[in-house]
C-alpha positions as YAML, in Angstrom:
chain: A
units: angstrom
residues:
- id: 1
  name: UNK
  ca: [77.77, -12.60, -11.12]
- id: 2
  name: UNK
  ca: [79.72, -12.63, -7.95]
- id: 3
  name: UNK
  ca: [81.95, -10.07, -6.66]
- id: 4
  name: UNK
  ca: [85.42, -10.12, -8.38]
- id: 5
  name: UNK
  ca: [86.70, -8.16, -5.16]
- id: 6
  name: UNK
  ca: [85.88, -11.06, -3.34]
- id: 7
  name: UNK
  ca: [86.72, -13.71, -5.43]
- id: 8
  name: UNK
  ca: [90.58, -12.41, -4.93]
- id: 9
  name: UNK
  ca: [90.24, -11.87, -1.46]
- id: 10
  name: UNK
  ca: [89.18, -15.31, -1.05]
- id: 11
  name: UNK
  ca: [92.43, -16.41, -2.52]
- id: 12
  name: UNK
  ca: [94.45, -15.11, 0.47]
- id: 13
  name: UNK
  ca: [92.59, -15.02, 3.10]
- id: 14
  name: UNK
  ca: [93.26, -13.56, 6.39]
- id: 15
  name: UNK
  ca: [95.13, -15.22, 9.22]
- id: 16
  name: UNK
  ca: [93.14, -16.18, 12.21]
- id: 17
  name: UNK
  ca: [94.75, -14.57, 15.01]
- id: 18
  name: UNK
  ca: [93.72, -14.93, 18.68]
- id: 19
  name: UNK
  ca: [95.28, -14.76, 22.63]
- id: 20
  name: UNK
  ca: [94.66, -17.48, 25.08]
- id: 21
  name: UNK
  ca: [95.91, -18.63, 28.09]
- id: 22
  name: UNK
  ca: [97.91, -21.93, 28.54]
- id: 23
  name: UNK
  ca: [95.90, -24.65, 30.33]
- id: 24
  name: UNK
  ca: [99.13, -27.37, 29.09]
- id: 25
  name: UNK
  ca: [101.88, -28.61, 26.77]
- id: 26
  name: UNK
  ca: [102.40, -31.86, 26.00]
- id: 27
  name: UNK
  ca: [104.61, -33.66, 22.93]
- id: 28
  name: UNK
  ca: [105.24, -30.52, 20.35]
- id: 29
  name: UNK
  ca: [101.02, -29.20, 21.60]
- id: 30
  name: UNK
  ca: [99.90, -26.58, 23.95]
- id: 31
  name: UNK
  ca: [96.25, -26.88, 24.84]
- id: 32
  name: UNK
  ca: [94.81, -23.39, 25.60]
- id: 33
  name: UNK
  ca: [91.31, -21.66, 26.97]
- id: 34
  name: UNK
  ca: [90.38, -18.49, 24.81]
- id: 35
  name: UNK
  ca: [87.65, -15.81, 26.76]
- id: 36
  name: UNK
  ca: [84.81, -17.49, 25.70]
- id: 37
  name: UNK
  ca: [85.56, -20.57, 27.82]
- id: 38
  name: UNK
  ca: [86.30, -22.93, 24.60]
- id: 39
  name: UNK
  ca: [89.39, -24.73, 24.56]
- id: 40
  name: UNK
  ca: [91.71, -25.13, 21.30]
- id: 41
  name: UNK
  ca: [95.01, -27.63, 20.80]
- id: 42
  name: UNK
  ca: [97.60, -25.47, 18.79]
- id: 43
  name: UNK
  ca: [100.99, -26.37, 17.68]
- id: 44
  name: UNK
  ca: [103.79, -25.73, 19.98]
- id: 45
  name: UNK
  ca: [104.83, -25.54, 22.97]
- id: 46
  name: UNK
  ca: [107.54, -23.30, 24.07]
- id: 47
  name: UNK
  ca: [105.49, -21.26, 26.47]
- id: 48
  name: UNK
  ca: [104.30, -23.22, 29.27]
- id: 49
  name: UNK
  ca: [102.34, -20.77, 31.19]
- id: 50
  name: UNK
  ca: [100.48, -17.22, 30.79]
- id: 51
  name: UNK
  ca: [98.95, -16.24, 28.04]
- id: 52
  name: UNK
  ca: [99.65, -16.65, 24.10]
- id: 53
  name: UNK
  ca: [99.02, -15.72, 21.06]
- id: 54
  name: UNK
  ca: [97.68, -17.97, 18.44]
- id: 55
  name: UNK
  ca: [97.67, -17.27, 14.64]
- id: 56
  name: UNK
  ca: [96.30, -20.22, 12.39]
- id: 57
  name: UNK
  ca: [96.47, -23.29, 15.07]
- id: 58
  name: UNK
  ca: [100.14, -22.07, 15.80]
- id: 59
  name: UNK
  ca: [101.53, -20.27, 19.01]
- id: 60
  name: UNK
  ca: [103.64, -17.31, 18.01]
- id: 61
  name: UNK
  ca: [104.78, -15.85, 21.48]
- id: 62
  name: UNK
  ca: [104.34, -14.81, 24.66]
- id: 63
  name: UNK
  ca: [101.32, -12.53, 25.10]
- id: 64
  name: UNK
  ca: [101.13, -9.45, 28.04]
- id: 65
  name: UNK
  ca: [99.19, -10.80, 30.33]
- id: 66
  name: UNK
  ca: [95.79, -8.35, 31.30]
- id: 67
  name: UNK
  ca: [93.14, -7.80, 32.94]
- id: 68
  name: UNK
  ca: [89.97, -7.01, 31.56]
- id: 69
  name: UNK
  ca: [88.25, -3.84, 32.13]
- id: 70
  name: UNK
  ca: [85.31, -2.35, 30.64]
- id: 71
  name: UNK
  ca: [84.37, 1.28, 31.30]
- id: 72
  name: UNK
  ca: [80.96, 3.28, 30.33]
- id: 73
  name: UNK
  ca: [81.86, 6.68, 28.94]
...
């Protein structure tokens, strides 16, 4: 018997949310580079520089654009 907790969770799952910078837009498509190096096409294109945030193949807006910075404590 499976878990019924994740048999309804399954039903909605969660949106896949990321930040990435703008390589290019191009005809209603911005293709972006995410931290890893890999490069995604999303949908839209309203932002044509900087970085983004993505949730589920769509840019949403205009993401602060940081460095990274690690620190050992």
């Amino acid at each position: 018997m499976s878990n019924i907790y994740q048999r309804l969770t399954n039903l909605n799952p969660k949106p896949q949310r990321a930040v990435a910078t703008v390589v290019s837009t191009s005809n209603g498509t911005t293709t972006v580079q995410h931290a890893d190096g890999s490069y995604q096409v999303v949908l839209g294109d309203s932002i044509t520089s900087g970085k983004v945030y993505i949730i589920d193949g769509q840019v949403q807006g205009q993401a602060a654009d940081l460095t990274y910075t690690e620190m050992e404590v």
